Coordinates of C-alpha atoms in Angstrom, one line a residue:
X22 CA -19.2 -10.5 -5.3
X23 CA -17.6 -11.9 -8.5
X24 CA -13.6 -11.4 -8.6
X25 CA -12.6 -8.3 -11.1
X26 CA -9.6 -8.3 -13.1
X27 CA -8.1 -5.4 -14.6
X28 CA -6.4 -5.6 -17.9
X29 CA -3.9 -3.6 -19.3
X30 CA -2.9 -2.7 -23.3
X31 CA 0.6 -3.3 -23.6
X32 CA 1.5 0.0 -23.2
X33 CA -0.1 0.2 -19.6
X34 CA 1.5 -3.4 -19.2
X35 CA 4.8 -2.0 -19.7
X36 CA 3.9 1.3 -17.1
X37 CA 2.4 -1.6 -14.6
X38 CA 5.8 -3.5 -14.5
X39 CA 8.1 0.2 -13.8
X40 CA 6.1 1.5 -10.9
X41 CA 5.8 -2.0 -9.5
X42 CA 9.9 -2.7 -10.1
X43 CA 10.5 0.4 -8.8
X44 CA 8.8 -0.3 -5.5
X45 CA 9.8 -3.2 -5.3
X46 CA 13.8 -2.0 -5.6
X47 CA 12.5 0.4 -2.6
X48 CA 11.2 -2.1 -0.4
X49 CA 13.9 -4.7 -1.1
X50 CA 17.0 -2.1 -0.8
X51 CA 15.7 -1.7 2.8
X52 CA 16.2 -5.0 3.7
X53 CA 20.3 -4.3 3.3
X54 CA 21.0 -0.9 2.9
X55 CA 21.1 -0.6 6.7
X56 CA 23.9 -2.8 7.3
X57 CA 26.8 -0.5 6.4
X58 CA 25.3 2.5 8.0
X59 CA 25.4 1.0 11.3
X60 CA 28.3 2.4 12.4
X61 CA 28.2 5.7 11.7
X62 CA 24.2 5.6 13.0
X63 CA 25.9 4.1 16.6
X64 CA 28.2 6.9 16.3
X65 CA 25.4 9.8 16.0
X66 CA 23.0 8.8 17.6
X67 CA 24.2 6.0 20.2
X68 CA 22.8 3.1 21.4
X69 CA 24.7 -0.1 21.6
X70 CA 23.8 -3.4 20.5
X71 CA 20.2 -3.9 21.3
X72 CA 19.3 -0.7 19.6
X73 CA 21.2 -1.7 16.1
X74 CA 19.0 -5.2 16.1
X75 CA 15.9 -3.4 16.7
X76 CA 17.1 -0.8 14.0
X77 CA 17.2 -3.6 11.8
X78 CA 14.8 -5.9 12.7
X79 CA 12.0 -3.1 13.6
X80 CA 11.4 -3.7 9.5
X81 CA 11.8 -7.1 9.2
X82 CA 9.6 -8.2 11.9
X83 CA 6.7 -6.0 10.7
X84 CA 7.4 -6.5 7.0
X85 CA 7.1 -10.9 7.8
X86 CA 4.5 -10.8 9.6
X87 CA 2.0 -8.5 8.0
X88 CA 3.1 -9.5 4.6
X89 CA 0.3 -12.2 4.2
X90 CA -2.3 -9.9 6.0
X91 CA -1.4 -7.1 3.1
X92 CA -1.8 -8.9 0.8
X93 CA -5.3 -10.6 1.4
X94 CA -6.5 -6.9 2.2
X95 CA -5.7 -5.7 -1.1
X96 CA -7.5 -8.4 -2.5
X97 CA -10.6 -7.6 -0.7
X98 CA -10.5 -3.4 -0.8
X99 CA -8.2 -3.0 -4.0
X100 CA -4.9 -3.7 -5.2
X101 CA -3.9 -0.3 -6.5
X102 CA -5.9 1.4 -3.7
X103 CA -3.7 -0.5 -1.2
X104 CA -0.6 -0.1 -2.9
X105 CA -1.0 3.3 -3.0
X106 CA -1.6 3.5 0.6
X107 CA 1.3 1.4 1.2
X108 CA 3.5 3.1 -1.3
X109 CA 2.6 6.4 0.7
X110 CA 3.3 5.0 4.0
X111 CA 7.0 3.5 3.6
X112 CA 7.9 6.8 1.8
X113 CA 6.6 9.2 4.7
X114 CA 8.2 6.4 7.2
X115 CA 11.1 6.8 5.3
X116 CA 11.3 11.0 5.6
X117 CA 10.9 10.4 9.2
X118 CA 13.0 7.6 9.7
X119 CA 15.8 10.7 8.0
X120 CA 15.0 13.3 10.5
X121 CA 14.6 10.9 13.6
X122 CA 16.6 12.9 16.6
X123 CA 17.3 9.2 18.4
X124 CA 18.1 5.5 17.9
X125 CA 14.6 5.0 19.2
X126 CA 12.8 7.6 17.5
X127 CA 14.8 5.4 14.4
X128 CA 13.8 2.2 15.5
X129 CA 10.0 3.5 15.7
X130 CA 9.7 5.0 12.0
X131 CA 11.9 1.7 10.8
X132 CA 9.0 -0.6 11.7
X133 CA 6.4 2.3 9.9
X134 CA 8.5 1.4 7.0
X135 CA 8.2 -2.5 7.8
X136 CA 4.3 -2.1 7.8
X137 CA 4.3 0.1 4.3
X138 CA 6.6 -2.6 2.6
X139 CA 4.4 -5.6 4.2
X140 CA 1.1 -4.3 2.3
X141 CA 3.0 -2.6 -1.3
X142 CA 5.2 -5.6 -1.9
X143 CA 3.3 -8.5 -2.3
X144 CA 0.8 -6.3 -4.0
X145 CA 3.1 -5.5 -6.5
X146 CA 3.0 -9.2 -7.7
X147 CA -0.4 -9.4 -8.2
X148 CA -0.8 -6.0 -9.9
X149 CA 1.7 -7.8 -12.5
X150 CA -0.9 -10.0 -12.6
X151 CA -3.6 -9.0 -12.9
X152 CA -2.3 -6.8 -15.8
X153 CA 0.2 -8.8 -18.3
X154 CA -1.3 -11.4 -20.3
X155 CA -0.4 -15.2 -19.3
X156 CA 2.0 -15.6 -22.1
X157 CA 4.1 -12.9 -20.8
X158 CA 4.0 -12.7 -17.5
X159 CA 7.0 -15.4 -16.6
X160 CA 9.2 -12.4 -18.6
X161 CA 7.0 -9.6 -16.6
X162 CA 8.2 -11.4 -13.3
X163 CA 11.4 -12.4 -14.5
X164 CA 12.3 -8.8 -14.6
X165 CA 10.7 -7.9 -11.4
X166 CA 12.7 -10.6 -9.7
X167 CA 16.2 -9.3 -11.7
X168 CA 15.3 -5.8 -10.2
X169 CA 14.7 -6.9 -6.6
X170 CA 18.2 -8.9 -7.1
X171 CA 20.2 -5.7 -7.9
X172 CA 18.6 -4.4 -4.6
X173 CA 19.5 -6.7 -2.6
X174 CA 23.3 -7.3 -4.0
X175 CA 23.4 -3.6 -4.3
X176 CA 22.3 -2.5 -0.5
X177 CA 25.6 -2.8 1.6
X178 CA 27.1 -1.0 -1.0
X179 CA 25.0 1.8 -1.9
X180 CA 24.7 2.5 2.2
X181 CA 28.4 2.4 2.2
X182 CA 28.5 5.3 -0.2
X183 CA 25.7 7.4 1.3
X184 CA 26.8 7.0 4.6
X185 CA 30.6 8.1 3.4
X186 CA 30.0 10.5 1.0
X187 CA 26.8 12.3 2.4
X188 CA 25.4 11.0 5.6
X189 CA 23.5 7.9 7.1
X190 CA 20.7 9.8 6.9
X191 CA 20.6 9.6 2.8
X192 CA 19.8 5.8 2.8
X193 CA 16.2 7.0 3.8
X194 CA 16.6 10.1 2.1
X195 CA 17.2 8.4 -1.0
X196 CA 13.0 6.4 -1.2
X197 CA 11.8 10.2 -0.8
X198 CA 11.5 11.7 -4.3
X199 CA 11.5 7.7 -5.6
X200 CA 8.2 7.3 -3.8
X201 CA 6.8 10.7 -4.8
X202 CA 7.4 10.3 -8.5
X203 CA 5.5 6.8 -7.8
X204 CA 2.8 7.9 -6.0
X205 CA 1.0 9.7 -9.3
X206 CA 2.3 7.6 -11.6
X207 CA 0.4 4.6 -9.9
X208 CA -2.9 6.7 -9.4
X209 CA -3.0 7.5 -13.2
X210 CA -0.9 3.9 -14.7
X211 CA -2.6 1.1 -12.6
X212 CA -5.7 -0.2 -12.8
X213 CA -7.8 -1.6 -9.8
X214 CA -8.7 -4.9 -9.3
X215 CA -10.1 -7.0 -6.9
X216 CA -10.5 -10.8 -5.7
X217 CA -12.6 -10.8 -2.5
X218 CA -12.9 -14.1 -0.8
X219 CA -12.8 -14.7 2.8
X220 CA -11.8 -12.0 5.6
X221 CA -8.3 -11.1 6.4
X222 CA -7.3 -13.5 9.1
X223 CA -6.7 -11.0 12.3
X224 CA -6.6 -13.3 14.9
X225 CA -3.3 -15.1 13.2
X226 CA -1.5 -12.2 12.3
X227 CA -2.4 -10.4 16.4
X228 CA -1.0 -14.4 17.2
X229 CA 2.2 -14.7 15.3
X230 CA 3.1 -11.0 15.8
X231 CA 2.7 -11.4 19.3
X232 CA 4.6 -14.9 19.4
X233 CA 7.8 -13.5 17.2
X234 CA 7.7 -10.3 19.1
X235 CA 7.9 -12.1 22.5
X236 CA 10.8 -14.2 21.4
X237 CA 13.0 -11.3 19.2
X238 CA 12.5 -9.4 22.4
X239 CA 13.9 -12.1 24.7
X240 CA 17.0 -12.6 22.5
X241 CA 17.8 -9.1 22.3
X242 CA 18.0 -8.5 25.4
X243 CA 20.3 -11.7 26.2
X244 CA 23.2 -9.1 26.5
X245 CA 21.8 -7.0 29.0
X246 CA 19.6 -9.3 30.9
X247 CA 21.0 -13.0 30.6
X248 CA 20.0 -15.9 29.4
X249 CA 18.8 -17.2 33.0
X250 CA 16.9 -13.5 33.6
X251 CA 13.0 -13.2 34.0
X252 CA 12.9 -10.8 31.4
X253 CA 14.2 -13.1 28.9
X254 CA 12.8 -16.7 30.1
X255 CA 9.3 -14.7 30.1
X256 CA 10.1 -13.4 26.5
X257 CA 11.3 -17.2 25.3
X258 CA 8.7 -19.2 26.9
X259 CA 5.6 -16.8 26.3
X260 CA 6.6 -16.4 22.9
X261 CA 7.0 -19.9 22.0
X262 CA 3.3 -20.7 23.7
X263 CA 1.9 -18.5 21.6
X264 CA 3.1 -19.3 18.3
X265 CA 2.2 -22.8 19.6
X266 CA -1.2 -21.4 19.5
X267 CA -0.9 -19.5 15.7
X268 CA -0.1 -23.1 15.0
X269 CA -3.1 -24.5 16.3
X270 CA -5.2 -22.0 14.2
X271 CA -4.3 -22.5 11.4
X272 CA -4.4 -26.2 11.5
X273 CA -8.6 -25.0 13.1
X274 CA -9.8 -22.1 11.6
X275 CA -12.0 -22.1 8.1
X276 CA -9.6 -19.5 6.7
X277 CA -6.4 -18.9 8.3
X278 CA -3.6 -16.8 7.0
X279 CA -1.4 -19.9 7.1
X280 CA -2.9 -23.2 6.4
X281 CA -0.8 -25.6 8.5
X282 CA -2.4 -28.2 6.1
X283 CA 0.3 -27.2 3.3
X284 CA 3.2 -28.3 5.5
X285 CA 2.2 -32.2 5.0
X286 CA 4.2 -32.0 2.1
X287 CA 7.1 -32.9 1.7
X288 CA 8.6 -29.8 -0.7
X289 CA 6.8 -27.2 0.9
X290 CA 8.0 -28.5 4.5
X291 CA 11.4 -29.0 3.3
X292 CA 12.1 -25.6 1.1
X293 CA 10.3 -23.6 3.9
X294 CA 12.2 -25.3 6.5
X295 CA 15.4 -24.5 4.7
X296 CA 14.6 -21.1 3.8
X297 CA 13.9 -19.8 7.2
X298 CA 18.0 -21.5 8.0
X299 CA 19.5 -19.9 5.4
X300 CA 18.2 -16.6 6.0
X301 CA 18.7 -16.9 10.0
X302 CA 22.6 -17.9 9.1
X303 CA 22.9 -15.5 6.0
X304 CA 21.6 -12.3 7.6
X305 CA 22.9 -12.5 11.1
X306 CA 26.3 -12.9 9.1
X307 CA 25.7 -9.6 7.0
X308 CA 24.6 -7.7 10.2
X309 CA 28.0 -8.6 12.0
X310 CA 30.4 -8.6 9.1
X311 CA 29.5 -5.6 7.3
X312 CA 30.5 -3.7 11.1
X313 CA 33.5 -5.7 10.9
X314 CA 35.0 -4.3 7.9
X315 CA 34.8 -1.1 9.2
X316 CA 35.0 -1.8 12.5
X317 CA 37.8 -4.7 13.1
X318 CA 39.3 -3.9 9.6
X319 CA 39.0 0.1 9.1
X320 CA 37.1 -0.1 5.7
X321 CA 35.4 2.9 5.2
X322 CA 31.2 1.8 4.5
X323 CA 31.8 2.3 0.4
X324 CA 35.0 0.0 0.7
X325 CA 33.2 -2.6 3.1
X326 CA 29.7 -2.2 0.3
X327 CA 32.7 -3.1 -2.2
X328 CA 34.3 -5.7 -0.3
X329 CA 30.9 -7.5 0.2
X330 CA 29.3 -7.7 -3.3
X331 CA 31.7 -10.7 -4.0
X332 CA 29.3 -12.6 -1.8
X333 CA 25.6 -10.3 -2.2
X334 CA 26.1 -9.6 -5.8
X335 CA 27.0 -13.1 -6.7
X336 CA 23.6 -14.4 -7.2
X337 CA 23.5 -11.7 -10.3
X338 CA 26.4 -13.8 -12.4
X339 CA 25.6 -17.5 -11.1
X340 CA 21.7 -17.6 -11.2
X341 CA 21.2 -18.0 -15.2
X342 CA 23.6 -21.1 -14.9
X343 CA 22.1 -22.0 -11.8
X344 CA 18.5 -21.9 -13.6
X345 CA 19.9 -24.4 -16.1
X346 CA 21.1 -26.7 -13.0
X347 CA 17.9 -26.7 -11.7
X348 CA 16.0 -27.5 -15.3
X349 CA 18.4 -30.8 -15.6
X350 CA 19.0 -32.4 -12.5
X351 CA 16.0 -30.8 -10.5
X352 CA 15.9 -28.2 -7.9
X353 CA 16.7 -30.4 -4.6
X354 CA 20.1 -30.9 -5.6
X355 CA 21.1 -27.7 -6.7
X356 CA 19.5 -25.9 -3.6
X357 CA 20.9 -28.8 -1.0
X358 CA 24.5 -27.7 -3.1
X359 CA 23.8 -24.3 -2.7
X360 CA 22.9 -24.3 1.0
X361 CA 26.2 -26.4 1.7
X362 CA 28.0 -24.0 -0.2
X363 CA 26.9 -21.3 1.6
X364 CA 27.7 -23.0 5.3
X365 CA 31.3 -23.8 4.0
X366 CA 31.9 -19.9 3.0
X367 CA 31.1 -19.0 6.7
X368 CA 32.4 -21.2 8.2
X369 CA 35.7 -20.6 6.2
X370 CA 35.1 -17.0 7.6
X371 CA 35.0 -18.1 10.9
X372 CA 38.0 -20.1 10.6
X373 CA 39.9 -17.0 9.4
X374 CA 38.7 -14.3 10.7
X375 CA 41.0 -11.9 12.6
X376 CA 42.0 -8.6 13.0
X377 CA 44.6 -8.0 10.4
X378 CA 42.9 -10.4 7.5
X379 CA 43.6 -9.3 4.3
X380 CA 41.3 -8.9 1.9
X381 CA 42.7 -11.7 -0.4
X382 CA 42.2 -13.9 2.8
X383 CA 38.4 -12.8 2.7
X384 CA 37.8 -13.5 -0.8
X385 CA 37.5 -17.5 -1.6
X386 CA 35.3 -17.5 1.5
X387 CA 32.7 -14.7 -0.1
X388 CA 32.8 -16.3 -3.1
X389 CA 32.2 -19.8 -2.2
X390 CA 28.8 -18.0 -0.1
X391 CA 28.0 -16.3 -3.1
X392 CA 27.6 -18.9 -5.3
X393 CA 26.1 -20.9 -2.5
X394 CA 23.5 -18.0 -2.2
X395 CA 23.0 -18.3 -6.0
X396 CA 22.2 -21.8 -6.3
X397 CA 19.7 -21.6 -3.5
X398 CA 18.1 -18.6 -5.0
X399 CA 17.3 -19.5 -8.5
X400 CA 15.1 -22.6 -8.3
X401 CA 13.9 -22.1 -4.7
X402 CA 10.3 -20.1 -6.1
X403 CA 9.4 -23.2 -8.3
X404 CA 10.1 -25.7 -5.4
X405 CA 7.5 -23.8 -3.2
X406 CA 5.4 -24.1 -5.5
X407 CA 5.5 -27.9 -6.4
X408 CA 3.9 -29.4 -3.7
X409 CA 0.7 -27.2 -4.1
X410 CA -2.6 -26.6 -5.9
X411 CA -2.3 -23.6 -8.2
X412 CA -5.2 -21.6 -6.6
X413 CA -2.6 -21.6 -3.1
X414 CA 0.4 -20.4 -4.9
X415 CA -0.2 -16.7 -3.7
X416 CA -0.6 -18.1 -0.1
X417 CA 2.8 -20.8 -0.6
X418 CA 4.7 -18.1 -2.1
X419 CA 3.6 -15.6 0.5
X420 CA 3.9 -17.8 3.1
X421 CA 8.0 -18.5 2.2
X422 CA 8.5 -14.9 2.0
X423 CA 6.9 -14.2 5.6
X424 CA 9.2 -17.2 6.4
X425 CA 12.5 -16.0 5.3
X426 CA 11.8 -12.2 6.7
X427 CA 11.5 -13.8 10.1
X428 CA 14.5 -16.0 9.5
X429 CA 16.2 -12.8 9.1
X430 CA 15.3 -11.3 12.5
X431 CA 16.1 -14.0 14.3
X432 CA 19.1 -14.6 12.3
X433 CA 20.2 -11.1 13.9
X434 CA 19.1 -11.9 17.7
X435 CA 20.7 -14.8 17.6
X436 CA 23.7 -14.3 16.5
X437 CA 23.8 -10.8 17.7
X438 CA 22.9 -12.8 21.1
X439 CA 26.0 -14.7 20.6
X440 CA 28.6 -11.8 19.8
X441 CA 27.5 -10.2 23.1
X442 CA 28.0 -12.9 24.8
X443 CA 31.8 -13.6 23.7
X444 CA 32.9 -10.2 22.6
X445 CA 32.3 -6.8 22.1
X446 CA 32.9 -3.6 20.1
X447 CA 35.3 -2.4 22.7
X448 CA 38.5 -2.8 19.9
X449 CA 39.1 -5.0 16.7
X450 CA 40.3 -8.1 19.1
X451 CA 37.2 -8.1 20.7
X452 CA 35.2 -7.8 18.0
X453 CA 36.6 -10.6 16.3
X454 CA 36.2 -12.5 19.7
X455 CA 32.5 -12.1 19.4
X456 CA 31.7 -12.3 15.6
X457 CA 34.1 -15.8 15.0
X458 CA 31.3 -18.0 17.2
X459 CA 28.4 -16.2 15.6
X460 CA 29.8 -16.9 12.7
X461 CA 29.8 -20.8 13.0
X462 CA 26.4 -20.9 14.8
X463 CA 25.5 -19.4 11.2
X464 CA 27.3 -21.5 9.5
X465 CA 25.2 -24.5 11.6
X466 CA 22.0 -22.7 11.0
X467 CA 22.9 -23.0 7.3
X468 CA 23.9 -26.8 7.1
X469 CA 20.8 -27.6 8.8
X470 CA 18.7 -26.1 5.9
X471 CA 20.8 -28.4 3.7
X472 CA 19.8 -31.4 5.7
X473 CA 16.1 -29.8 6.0
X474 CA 15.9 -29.5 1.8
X475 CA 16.7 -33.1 1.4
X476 CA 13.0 -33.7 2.8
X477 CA 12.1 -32.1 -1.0
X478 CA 11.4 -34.8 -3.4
X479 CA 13.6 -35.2 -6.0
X480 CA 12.3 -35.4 -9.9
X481 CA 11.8 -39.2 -10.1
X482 CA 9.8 -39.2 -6.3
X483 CA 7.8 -36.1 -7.2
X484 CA 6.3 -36.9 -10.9
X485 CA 4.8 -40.0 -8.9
X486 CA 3.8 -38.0 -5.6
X487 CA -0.1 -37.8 -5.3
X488 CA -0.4 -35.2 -1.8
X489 CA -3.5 -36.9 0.1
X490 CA -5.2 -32.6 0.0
X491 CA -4.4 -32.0 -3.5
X492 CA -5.7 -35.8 -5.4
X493 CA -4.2 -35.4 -8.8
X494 CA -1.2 -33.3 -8.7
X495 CA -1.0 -30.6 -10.9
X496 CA 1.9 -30.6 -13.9
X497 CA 5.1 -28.1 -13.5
X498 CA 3.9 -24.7 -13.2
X499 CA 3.0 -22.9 -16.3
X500 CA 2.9 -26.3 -17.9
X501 CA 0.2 -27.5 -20.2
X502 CA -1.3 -30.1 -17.5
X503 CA -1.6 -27.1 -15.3
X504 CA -3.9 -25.3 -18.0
X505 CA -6.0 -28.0 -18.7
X506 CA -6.7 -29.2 -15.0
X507 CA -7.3 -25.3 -14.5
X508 CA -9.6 -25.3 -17.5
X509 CA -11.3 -28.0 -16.3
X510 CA -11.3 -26.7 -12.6
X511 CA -13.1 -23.0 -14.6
X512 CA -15.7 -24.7 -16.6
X513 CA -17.5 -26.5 -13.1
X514 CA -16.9 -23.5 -11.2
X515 CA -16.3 -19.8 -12.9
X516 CA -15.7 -18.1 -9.8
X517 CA -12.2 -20.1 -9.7
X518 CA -8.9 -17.9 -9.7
X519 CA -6.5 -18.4 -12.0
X520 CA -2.7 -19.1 -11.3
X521 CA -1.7 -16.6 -8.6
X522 CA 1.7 -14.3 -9.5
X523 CA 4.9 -14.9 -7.3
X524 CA 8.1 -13.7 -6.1
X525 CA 10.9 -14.5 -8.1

């Protein structure tokens, strides 16, 4: 069945990138908006520490790991169809995640919302796609990505003010009439398109959500258990085995949902690698220090969302210079700065870190991990997408977003894992007790991906790099090399896709 593109006017163009920015801001707010409200959750509807990783990482688990599978199933059954469906899904999770009666009722509707967001987001990318013309889609994106940014920079502190002002609950709440307004709007603005090719791969995503489960689990429940307990050496060692064994198929099977083959190079290993660091270091940080603030400090959750953009919103200010960085001197030093940057600011924060802190004491450190964060940011899309063939830039960009959502949950076990172990929320002392450590395990996790993104070629290595899968390597993307390989690629074989949209 020959691959259909739809193709919007310009008007439709313009309705295509709303809806699609829109959802996007929903899906991407979710990812932080938690963080503040975790206090005031713990205090109405209990649980202790397990329950607020799980409350967290319920949606990032599901969001990595079926990312990849939705999209390759909207490719096959329908873009808008499935973005509907998703769309539909993470707003309903989201009513019910509001009206949940316990932590675990929570926890339950949080990974509904994971599974919604895992088949509308990357969706959302190719719906841009498929309907803005090639000469204006690196704008199109550009302002999908700028969208997703304010989401992100803007989650601690729009839960802060829910939470405070109205109630936890509103953080959920607030996707409700957002998704319903969508929901029409996409049936009657988007058109459908298709790109059928081989099966969604099953057997890897049942493997790798079965392998990160195990091992999330395990840490988790280091508090409770300990690290020595059969519940935990089960979880660890099962885990690990089988994602030894989603490894395995995808280096086997005709069409996996990762090909392993893509890691032999040297900028998709390295940016990957480093990605996955700096989001286990960067979350499990947020997750602990945004219940510092209110809990060691006495911030209220809009003055800890306040307190905090110096470090989340950053990226907004520093990534236009840090896109100009990137253009002269090439992306592997400004993203091996960035990364370093980042590990200095928390471990700075560690260094510091005590009960009675003021906030001018806090500050140099956010900063320093806000521009850190910025410089990583900015040319990190184009660097996963240098070491491979444009027809697997959907799968490479997927791929590193699947990689940096699980980098995220793990970032929260671990270090979650390691406050239990060494403190407590029994008063600001303790708290501080458990949350310094973490803190410089993050900061490690960090430095590592600094050390892992000097595997990344730089500019003089990669013009000459020839990858031993890809033969002649392919120009920058959206460069005129790229067309005319592509044009060549079209005119033996029609049925060849074109350059697939990514995140930005």
């Amino acid at each position: 069945m020959k691959a259909q593109h739809g193709r919007a006017g310009r008007g439709g163009a313009v309705w295509v990138l709303v809806i699609t920015s829109v959802a996007g801001f929903m899906a991407a707010l979710d990812n932080l908006v938690v963080t503040t409200a975790l206090p005031s959750i713990r205090e109405s509807l209990g649980g202790g520490l397990e329950e607020l990783e799980w409350t967290v990482n319920a949606y990032t688990l599901t969001f990595a790991v079926l990312l990849m599978l939705g999209a390759a199933l909207g490719d096959r059954f329908g873009r808008r169809r499935l973005f509907i469906s998703g769309l539909a899904l993470f707003t309903a999770a989201s009513a019910a995640a509001a009206l949940s009666p316990g932590i675990e009722e929570l926890i339950a509707f949080r990974a509904v919302q994971g599974v919604g967001a895992a088949v509308m987001m990357p969706l959302t990318l190719t719906l841009i796609g498929a309907a803005v013309p090639a000469e204006r889609r690196g704008a199109a994106l550009g302002i999908f990505g700028a969208v997703t940014g304010v989401a992100v920079a803007g989650g601690p502190l729009i839960g802060g003010s829910l939470t405070e002002h109205i109630s936890w609950q509103w953080i959920f709440w607030l996707n409700v009439p957002i998704g319903m307004v969508l929901l029409p709007l996409a049936r009657l603005r988007l058109t459908e398109s298709y790109a059928p090719k081989a099966p969604p791969d099953i057997r890897g995503t049942v493997l790798v959500s079965a392998g990160l489960f195990g091992i999330v689990y395990a840490l988790v429940n280091t508090a409770s258990h300990g690290w020595t307990s059969p519940v935990v050496l089960t979880g660890l060692i099962a885990g690990a085995a089988v994602l030894g064994l989603f490894v395995r198929h995808g280096l086997r099977a005709a069409h996996p949902m990762l090909p392993m083959r893509l890691f032999r190079g040297r900028a998709f290993l390295g940016i990957n690698a480093a990605s996955l660091l700096m989001f286990l270091g960067m979350f499990g940080s947020i997750f602990l220090l945004s219940q510092f603030l209110q809990s060691g400090l006495g911030y209220s959750p809009t003055e800890a969302g306040l307190r905090m953009l110096p470090w989340t919103g950053m990226p907004i200010l520093v990534a236009p210079v840090a896109g100009l960085l990137s253009d002269r001197f090439g992306g592997r030093p400004v993203v091996v700065t960035g990364l370093a940057l980042q590990a200095v600011g928390l471990a700075l924060f560690a260094l510091i870190i005590d009960p009675g802190m003021s906030y001018a004491a806090q500050l140099p450190a956010l900063i320093i991990g806000g521009v850190g964060m910025a410089l990583y940011f900015a040319p990190a899309a184009s660097l996963v997408l240098s070491g491979v063939r444009p027809e697997e830039q959907g799968v490479a960009s997927g791929a590193n977003n699947a990689l940096r959502e699980v980098g995220g949950a793990l970032g929260v076990s671990v270090l979650a894992a390691v406050f239990a172990a060494r403190g407590g929320y029994g008063s600001p002392q303790l708290f501080v007790d458990g949350t310094a450590p973490a803190l410089w395990i993050g900061a490690g996790a960090v430095a590592l991906g600094a050390l892992a993104a000097l595997l990344i070629p730089g500019r003089r290595a990669a013009a000459g790099h020839r990858s031993p899968d890809q033969g002649e390597r392919p120009g920058p993307v959206g460069s005129r090399e790229e067309g005319r390989d592509l044009g060549q690629r079209k005119a033996r074989d029609p049925e060849e896709p074109g350059p697939h949209p990514v995140a930005v």
